[in-house]
Short mmCIF file of C-alpha atoms in Angstrom, two decimals:
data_model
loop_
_atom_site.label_atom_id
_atom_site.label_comp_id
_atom_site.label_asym_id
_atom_site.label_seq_id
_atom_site.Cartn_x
_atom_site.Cartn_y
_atom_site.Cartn_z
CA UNK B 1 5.64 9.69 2.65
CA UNK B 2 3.98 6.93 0.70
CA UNK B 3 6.80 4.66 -1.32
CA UNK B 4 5.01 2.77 -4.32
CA UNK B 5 6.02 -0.83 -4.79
CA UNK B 6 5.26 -3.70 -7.32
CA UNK B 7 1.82 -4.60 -6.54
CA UNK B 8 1.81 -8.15 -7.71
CA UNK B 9 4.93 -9.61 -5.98
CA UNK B 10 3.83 -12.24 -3.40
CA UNK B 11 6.73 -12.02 -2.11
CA UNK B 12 6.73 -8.94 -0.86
CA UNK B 13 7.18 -9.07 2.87
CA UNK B 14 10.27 -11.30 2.71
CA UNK B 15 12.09 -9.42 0.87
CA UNK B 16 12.05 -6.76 3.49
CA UNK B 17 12.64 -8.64 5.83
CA UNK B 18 16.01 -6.89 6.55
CA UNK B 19 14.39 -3.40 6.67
CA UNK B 20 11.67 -4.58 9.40
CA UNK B 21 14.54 -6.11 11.55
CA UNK B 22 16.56 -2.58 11.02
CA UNK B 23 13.24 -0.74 11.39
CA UNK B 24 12.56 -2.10 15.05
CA UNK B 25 16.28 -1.44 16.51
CA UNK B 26 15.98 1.88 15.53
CA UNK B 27 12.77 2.42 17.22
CA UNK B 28 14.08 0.48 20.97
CA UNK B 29 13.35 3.03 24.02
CA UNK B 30 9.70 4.06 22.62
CA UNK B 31 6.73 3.97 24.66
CA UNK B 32 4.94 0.52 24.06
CA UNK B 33 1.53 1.92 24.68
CA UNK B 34 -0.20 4.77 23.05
CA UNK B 35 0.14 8.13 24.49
CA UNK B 36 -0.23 11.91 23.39
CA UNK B 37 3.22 12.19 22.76
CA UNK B 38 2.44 10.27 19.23
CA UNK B 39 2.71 12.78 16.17
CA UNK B 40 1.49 12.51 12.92
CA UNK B 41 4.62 10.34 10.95
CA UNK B 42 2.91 10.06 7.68
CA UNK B 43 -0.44 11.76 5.61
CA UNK B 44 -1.39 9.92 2.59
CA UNK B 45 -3.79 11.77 0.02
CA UNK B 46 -5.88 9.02 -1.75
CA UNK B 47 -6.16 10.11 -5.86
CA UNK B 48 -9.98 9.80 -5.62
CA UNK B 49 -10.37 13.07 -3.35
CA UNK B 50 -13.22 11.57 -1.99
CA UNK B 51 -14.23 11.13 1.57
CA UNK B 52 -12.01 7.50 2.87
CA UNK B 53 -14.93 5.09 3.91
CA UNK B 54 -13.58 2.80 5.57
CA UNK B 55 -9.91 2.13 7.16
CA UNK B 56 -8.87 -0.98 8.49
CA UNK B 57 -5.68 -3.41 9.55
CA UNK B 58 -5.58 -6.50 8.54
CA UNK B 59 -6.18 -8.89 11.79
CA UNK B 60 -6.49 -12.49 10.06
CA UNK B 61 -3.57 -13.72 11.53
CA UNK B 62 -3.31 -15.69 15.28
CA UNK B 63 -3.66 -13.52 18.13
CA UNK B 64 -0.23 -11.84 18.86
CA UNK B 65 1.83 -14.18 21.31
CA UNK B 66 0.41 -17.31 19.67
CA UNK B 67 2.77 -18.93 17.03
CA UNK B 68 2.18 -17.27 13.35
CA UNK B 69 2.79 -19.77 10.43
CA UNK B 70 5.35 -19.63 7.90
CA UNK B 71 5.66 -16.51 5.89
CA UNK B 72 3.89 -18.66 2.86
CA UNK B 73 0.46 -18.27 5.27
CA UNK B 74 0.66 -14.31 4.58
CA UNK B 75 1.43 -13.39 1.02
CA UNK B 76 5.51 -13.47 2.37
CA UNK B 77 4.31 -10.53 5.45
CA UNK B 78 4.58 -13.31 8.14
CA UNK B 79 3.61 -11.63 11.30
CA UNK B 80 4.24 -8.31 10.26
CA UNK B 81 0.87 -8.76 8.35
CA UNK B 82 -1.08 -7.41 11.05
CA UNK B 83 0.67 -4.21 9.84
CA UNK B 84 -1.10 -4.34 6.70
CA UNK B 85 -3.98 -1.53 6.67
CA UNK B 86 -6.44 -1.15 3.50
CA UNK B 87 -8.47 2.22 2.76
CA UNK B 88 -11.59 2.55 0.86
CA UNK B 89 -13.08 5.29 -0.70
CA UNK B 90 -14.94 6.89 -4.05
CA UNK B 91 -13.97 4.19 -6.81
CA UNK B 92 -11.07 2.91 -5.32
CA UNK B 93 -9.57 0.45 -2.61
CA UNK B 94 -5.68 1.02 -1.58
CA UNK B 95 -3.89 -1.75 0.63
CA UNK B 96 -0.45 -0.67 2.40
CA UNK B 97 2.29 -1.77 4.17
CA UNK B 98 3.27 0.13 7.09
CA UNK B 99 5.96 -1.62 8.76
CA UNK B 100 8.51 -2.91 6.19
CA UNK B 101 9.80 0.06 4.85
CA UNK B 102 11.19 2.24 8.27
CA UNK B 103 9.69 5.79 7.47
CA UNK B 104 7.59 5.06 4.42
CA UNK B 105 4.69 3.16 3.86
CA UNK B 106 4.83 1.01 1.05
CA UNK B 107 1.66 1.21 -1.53
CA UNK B 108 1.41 -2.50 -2.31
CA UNK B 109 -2.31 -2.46 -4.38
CA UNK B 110 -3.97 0.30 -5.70
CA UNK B 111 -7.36 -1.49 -7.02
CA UNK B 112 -10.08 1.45 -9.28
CA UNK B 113 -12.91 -0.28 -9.57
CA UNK B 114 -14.39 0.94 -13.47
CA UNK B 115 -18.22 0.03 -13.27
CA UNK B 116 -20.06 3.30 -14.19
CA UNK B 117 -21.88 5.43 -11.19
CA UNK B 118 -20.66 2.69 -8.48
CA UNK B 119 -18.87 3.53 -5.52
CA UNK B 120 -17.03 1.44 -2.65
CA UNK B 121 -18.54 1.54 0.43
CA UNK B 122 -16.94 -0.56 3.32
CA UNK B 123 -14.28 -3.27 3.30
CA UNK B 124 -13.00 -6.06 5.93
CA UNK B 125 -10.14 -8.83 5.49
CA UNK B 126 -11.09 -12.00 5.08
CA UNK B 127 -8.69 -15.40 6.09
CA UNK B 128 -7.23 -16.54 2.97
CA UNK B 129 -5.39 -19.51 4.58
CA UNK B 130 -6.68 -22.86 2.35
CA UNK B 131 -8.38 -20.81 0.03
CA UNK B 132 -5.64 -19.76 -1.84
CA UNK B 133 -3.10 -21.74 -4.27
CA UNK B 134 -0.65 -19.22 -4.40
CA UNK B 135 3.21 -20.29 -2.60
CA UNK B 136 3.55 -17.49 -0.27
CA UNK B 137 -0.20 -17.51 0.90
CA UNK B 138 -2.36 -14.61 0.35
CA UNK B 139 -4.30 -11.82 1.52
CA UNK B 140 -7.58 -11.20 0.80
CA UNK B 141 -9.67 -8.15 1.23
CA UNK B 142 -13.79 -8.08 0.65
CA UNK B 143 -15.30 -4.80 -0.67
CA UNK B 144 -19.13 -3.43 -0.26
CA UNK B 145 -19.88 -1.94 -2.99
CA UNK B 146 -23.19 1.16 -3.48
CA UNK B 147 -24.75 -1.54 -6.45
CA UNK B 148 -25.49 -4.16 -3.44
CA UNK B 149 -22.51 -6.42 -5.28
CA UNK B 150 -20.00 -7.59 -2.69
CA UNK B 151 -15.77 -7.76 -4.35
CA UNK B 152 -13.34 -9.96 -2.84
CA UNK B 153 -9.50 -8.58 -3.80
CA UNK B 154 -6.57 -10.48 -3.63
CA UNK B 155 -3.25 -8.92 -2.87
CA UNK B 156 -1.17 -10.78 -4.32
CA UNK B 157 -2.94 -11.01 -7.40
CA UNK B 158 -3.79 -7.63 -6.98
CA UNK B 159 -7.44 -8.48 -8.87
CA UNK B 160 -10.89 -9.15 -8.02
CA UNK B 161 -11.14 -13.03 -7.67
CA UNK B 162 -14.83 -13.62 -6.64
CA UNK B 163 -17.84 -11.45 -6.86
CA UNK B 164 -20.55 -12.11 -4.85
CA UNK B 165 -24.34 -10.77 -6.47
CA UNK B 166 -27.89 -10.66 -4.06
CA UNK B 167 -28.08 -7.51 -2.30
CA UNK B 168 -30.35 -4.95 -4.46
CA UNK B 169 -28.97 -1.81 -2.28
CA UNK B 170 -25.92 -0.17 -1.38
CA UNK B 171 -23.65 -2.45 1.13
CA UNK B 172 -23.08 -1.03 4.57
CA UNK B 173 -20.75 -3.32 6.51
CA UNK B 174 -19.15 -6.06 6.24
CA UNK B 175 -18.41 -8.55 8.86
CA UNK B 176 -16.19 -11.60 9.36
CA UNK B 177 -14.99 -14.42 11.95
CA UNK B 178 -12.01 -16.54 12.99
CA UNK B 179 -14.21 -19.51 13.97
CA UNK B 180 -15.55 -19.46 10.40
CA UNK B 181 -13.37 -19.02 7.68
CA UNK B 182 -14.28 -18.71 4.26
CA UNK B 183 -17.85 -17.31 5.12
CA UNK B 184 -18.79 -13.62 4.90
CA UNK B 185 -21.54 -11.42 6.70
CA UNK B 186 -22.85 -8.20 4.54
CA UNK B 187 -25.62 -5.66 5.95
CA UNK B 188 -27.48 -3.74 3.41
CA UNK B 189 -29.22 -1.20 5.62
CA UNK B 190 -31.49 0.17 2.54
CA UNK B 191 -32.53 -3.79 1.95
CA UNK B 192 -32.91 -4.51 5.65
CA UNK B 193 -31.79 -7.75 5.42
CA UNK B 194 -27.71 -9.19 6.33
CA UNK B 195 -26.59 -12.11 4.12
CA UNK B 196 -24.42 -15.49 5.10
CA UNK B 197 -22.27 -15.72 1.94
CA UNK B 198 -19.66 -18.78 0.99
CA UNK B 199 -17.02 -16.48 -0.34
CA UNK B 200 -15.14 -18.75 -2.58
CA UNK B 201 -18.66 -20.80 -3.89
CA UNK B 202 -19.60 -17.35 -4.55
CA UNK B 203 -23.50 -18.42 -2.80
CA UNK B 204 -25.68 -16.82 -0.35
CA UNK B 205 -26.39 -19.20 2.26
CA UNK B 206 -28.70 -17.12 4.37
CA UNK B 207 -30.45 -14.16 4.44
CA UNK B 208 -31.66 -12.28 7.90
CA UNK B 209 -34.46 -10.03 8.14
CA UNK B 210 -32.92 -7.33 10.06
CA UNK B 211 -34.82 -4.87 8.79
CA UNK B 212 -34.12 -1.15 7.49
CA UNK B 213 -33.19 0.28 11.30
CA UNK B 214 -29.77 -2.14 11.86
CA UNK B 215 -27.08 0.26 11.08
CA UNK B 216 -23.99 -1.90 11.92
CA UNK B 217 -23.11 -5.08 12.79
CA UNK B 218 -20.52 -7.49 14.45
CA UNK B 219 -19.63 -11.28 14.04
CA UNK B 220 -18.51 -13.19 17.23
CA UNK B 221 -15.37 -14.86 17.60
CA UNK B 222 -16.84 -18.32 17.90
CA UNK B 223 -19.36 -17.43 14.80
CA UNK B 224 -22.34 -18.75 16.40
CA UNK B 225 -24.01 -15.62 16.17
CA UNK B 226 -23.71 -12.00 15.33
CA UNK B 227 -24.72 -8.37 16.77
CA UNK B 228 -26.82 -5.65 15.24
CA UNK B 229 -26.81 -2.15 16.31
CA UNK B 230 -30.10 -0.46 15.29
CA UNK B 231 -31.58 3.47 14.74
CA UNK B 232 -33.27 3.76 17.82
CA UNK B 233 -30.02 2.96 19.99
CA UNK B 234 -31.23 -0.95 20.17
CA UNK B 235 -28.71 -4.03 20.18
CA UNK B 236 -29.73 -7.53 18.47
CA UNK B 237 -28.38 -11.00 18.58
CA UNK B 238 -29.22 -13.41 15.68
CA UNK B 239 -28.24 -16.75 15.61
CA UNK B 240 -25.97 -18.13 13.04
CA UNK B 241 -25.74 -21.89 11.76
CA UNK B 242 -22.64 -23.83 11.41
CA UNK B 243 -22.89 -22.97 7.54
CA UNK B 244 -21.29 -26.12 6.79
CA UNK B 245 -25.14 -27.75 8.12
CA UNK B 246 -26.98 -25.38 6.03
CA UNK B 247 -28.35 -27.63 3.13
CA UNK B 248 -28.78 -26.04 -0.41
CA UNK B 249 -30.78 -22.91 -1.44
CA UNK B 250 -30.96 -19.99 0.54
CA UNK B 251 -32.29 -19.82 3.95
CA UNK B 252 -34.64 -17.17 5.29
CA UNK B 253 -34.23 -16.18 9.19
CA UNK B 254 -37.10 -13.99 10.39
CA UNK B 255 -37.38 -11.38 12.99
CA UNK B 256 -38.77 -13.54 15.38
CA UNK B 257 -35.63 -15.30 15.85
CA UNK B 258 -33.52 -12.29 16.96
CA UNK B 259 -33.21 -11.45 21.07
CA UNK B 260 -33.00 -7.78 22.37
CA UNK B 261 -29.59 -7.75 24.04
CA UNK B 262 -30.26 -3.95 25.45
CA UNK B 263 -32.91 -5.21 27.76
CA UNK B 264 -30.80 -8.58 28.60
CA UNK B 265 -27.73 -6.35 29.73
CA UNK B 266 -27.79 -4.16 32.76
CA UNK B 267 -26.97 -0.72 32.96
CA UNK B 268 -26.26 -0.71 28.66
CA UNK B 269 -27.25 3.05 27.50
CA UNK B 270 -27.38 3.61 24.20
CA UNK B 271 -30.53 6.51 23.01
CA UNK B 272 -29.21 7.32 19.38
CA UNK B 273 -28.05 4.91 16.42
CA UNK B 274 -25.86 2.43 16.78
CA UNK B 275 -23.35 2.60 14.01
CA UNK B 276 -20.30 1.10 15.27
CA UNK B 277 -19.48 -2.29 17.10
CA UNK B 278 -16.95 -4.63 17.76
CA UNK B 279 -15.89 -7.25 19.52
CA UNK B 280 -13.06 -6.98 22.32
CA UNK B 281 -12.75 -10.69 23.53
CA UNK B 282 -15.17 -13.81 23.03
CA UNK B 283 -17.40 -12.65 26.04
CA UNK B 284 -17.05 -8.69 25.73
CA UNK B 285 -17.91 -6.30 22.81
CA UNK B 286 -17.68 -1.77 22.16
CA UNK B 287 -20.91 -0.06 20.83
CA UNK B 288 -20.67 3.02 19.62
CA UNK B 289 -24.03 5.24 19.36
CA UNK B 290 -23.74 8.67 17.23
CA UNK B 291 -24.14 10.75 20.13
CA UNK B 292 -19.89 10.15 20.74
CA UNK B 293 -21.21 7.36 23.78
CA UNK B 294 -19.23 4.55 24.03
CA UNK B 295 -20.25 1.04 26.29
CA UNK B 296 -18.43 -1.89 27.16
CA UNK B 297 -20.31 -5.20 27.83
CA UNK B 298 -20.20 -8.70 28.69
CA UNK B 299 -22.84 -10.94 26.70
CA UNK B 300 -22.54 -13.83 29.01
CA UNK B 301 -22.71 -12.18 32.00
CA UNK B 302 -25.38 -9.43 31.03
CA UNK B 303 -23.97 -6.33 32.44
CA UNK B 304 -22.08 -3.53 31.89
CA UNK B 305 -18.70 -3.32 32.39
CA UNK B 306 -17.89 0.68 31.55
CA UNK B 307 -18.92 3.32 29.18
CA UNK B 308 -16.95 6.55 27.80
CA UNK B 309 -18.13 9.56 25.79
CA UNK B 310 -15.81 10.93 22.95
CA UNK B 311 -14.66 14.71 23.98
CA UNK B 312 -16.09 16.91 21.64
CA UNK B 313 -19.37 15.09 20.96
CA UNK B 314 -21.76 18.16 21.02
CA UNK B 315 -22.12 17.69 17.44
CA UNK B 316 -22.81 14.07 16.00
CA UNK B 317 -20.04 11.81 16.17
CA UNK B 318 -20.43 9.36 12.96
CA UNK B 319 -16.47 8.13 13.47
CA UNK B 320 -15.89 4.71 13.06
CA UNK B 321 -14.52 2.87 16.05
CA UNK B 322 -11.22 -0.09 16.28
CA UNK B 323 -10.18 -2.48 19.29
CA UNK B 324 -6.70 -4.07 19.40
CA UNK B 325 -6.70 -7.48 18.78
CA UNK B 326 -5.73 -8.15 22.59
CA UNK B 327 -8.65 -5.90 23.63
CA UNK B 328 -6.66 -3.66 25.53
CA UNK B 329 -7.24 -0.75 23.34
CA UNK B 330 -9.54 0.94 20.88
CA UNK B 331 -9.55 4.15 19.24
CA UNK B 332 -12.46 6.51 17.87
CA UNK B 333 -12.59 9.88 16.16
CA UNK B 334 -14.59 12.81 16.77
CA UNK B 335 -16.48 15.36 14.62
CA UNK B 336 -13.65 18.06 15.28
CA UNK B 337 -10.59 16.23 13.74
CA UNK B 338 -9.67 14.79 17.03
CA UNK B 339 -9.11 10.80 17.67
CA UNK B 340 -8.98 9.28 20.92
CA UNK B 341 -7.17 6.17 22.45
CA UNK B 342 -8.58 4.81 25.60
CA UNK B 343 -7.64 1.79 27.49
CA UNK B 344 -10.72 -0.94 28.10
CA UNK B 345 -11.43 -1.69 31.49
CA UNK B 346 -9.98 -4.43 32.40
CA UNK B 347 -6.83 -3.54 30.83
CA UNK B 348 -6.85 -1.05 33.08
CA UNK B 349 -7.23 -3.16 36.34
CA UNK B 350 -4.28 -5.29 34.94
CA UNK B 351 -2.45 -2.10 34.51
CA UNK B 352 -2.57 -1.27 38.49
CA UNK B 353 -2.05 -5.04 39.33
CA UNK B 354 1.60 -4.69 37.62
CA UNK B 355 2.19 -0.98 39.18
CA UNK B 356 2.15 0.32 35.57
CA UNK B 357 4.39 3.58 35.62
CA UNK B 358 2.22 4.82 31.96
CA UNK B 359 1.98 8.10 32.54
CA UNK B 360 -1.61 7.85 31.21
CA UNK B 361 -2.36 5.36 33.96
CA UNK B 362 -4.14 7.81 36.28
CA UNK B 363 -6.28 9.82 33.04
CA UNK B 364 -7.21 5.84 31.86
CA UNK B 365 -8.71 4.95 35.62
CA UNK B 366 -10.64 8.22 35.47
CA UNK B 367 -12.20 6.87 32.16
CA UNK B 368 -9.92 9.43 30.20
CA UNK B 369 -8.41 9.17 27.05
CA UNK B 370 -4.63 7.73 27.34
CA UNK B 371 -3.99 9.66 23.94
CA UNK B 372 -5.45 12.35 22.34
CA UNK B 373 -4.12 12.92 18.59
CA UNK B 374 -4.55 15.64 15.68
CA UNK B 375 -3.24 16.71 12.70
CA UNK B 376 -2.44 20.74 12.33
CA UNK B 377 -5.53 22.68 11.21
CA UNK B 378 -7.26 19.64 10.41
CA UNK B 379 -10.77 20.47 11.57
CA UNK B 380 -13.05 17.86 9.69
CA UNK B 381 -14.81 15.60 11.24
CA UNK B 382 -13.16 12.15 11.52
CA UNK B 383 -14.62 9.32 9.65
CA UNK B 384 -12.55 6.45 10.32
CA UNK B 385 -9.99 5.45 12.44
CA UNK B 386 -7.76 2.39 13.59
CA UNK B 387 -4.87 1.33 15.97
CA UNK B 388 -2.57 -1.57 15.23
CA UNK B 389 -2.36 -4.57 17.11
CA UNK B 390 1.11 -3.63 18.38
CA UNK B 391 0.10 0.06 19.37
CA UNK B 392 2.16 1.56 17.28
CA UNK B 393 0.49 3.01 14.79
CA UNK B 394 -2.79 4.84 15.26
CA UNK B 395 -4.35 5.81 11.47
CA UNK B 396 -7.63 8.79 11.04
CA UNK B 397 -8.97 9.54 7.70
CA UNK B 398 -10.87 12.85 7.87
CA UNK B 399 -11.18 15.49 5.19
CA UNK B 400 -11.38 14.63 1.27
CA UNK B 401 -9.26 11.55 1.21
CA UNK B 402 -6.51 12.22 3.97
CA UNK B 403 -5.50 9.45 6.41
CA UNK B 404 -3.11 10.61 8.70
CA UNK B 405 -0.80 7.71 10.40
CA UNK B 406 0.33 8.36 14.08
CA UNK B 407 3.26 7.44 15.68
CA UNK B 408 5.84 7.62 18.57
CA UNK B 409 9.22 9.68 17.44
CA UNK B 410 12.90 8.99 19.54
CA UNK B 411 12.57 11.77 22.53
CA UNK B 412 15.37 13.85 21.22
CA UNK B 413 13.52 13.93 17.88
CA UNK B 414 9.54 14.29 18.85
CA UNK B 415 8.67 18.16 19.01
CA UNK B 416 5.85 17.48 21.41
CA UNK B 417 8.78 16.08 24.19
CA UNK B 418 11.96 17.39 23.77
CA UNK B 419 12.99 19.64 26.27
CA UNK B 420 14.85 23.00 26.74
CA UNK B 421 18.86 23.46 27.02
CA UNK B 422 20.02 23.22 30.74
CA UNK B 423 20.86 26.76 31.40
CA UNK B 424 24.49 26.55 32.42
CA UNK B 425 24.71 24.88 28.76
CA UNK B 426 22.42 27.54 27.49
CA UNK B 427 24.74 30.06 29.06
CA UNK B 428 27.84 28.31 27.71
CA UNK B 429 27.09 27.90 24.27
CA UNK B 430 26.14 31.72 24.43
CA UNK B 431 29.53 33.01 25.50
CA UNK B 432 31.38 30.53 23.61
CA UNK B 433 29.62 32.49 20.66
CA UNK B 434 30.32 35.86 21.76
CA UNK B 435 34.15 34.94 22.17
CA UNK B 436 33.99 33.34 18.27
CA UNK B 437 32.20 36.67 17.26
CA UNK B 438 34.71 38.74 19.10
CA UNK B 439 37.78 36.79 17.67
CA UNK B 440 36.82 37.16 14.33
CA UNK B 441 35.72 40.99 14.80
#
């Protein structure tokens, strides 16, 4: 069910304010972690019928637990707008609102973008807080596009408000981070090279020499550097100036000043491309390699710290791959229309320490998915995928232009848990039947 709101009211989020508060009593006595038991609640069907690039929650807000500002900080969401999830795919970009409206989720900008022959490629949300002169605060989402131009959307103008122009080939990710608001990483793998970019000066402030192999990249939460994942199953780390220091012109950062984190890190296997990778906490970050393998791994400390493969991975997995804010979960998709939830290590050590009844405990420790989720008959592979910051919602796009959104139903009302009459109530209802039948005979 998608319900189709006014796509330029700011104010948005407050005015449903009433329907999130009745939203969340209705759903008290769910699970509060992700688990099988989740079915699909919605499937949205993008207009473009083209394959969804990109999926992704919006996560510019403070951690959860920390004190969110005023609803003006979040185009009128307040915290709910980590529940805000944007799709890109073909022409088009779509940003929704999945919590405010109980079963539906509320289209609140559909953005075509009407340059001839160019596609959008990738997206990631960018901190609009004290770049933005609108009341309620605003939310701002940056789109790759295949000309090499990078678009930066605001909801609650629902318009492209800055372009940024240097990349001569497709974009293939885009990267931002908390420690460094208003600044923008973009990989062109075609151009080998990843560009610094001042969003709102609309300037390049540095361009890296990555080179044609980097397939994906990552910005750290303190912004002093970023990871790139390469074609040959290699990890970088490139230094990144405060860009506030860098003086005018652009910058050029060579090769040479890269450092091969594979060999730095202990027991890190990855032997195909790297296409996926994010960060799960200041220290720790998930690579995903094409092959369905998955590693966990602390930077600091140079090791290891656990590594999964995706069920199903015989054939290439090219999913995308998501981590809770919290780092306690991420999700990834497989090439069979499956997508998997697994629980990070240490999230599973703090799991035992509290004597965590999860009925996934015991699969997690084993290095097993704690949920495994598909749609009927959907076969395709899985492109993208994400999980909320409150593990609620789980989202897979897969198919031509289907996201599917994953949720927890009451027990009495979930097919995949509700259980068979008692018999002496089976029994009852049977003969009470058979008297009504009789009687009326």
């Amino acid at each position: 069910k998608v319900l189709k709101v006014a796509s330029n009211d700011p104010t948005l989020g407050a005015k449903a304010k009433d329907a999130d508060a009745a939203s969340s009593a209705k759903e008290e006595g769910l699970p509060t972690e992700p688990t099988s038991a989740m079915v699909v609640r919605t499937v949205i069907r993008e207009n473009h019928g083209d394959v969804i690039r990109k999926v992704a929650f919006n996560r510019t807000l403070p951690p959860r637990g920390e004190k969110a500002e005023g609803k003006e900080s979040f185009c009128g969401f307040g915290e709910s707008a980590g529940n805000v999830f944007a799709t890109v795919g073909g022409n088009q970009a779509a940003v929704y609102d999945g919590r405010n409206f109980g079963n539906y989720v509320g289209l609140v900008v559909h953005y075509t973008h009407d340059e001839e022959g160019v596609e959008l490629t990738t997206c990631c949300w960018a901190d609009a807080r004290g770049f933005t002169k609108h009341p309620k605060g605003d939310l701002h989402l940056c789109l790759g596009a295949s000309s090499g131009d990078v678009l930066v959307l605001s909801v609650a103008e629902a318009a492209i408000t800055h372009l940024l122009k240097g990349h001569a080939a497709p974009i293939t990710q885009l990267a931002t981070s908390p420690a460094r608001p208003g600044y923008l990483l973009s990989l062109s793998t075609k151009g080998g090279e990843v560009k610094l970019w001042d969003m709102y000066q609309e300037r390049c402030l540095a361009t890296f020499e990555v080179g044609s192999a980097v397939q994906s990249i990552a910005w750290s939460p303190d912004g002093a550097w970023f990871v790139a994942g390469t074609a040959t199953g290699g990890l970088q780390k490139w230094p990144v100036e405060d860009p506030k220091a860098l003086s005018e012109g652009e910058k050029r950062v060579k090769r040479a000043a890269s450092e091969n984190l594979k060999a730095a890190i202990a027991g890190l296997r990855h032997r195909e491309a790297v296409d996926a990778i994010r960060f799960a906490s200041t220290s720790t970050c998930l690579s995903k390699s094409v092959d369905g393998h998955v590693a966990l791994w602390d930077w600091a400390a140079g090791k290891s710290l656990g590594a999964w493969d995706v069920p199903g991975s015989s054939m290439r997995c090219y999913s995308d791959l998501d981590v809770t804010q919290d780092g306690k979960y991420f999700v990834v998709g497989n090439a069979k229309g499956a997508v998997f939830v697994f629980r990070t290590r240490e999230e599973e050590e703090e799991a035992k320490e509290r004597g965590s009844t999860h009925t996934t405990a015991e699969a997690a420790s084993k290095g097993e998915p704690v949920a495994r989720l598909e749609a009927y008959k959907q076969k395709d592979p899985v492109r993208c995928c994400a999980i909320s910051d409150d593990h609620r919602d789980v989202l897979s796009s897969l198919g031509d232009a289907f996201t599917f959104r994953y949720q927890h139903f009451k027990p009495k009302n979930n097919p995949k848990t509700k259980q068979p009459e008692k018999k002496e109530e089976a029994e009852a209802a049977a003969a009470g039947e058979e008297k009504e039948n009789t009687a009326s005979a």
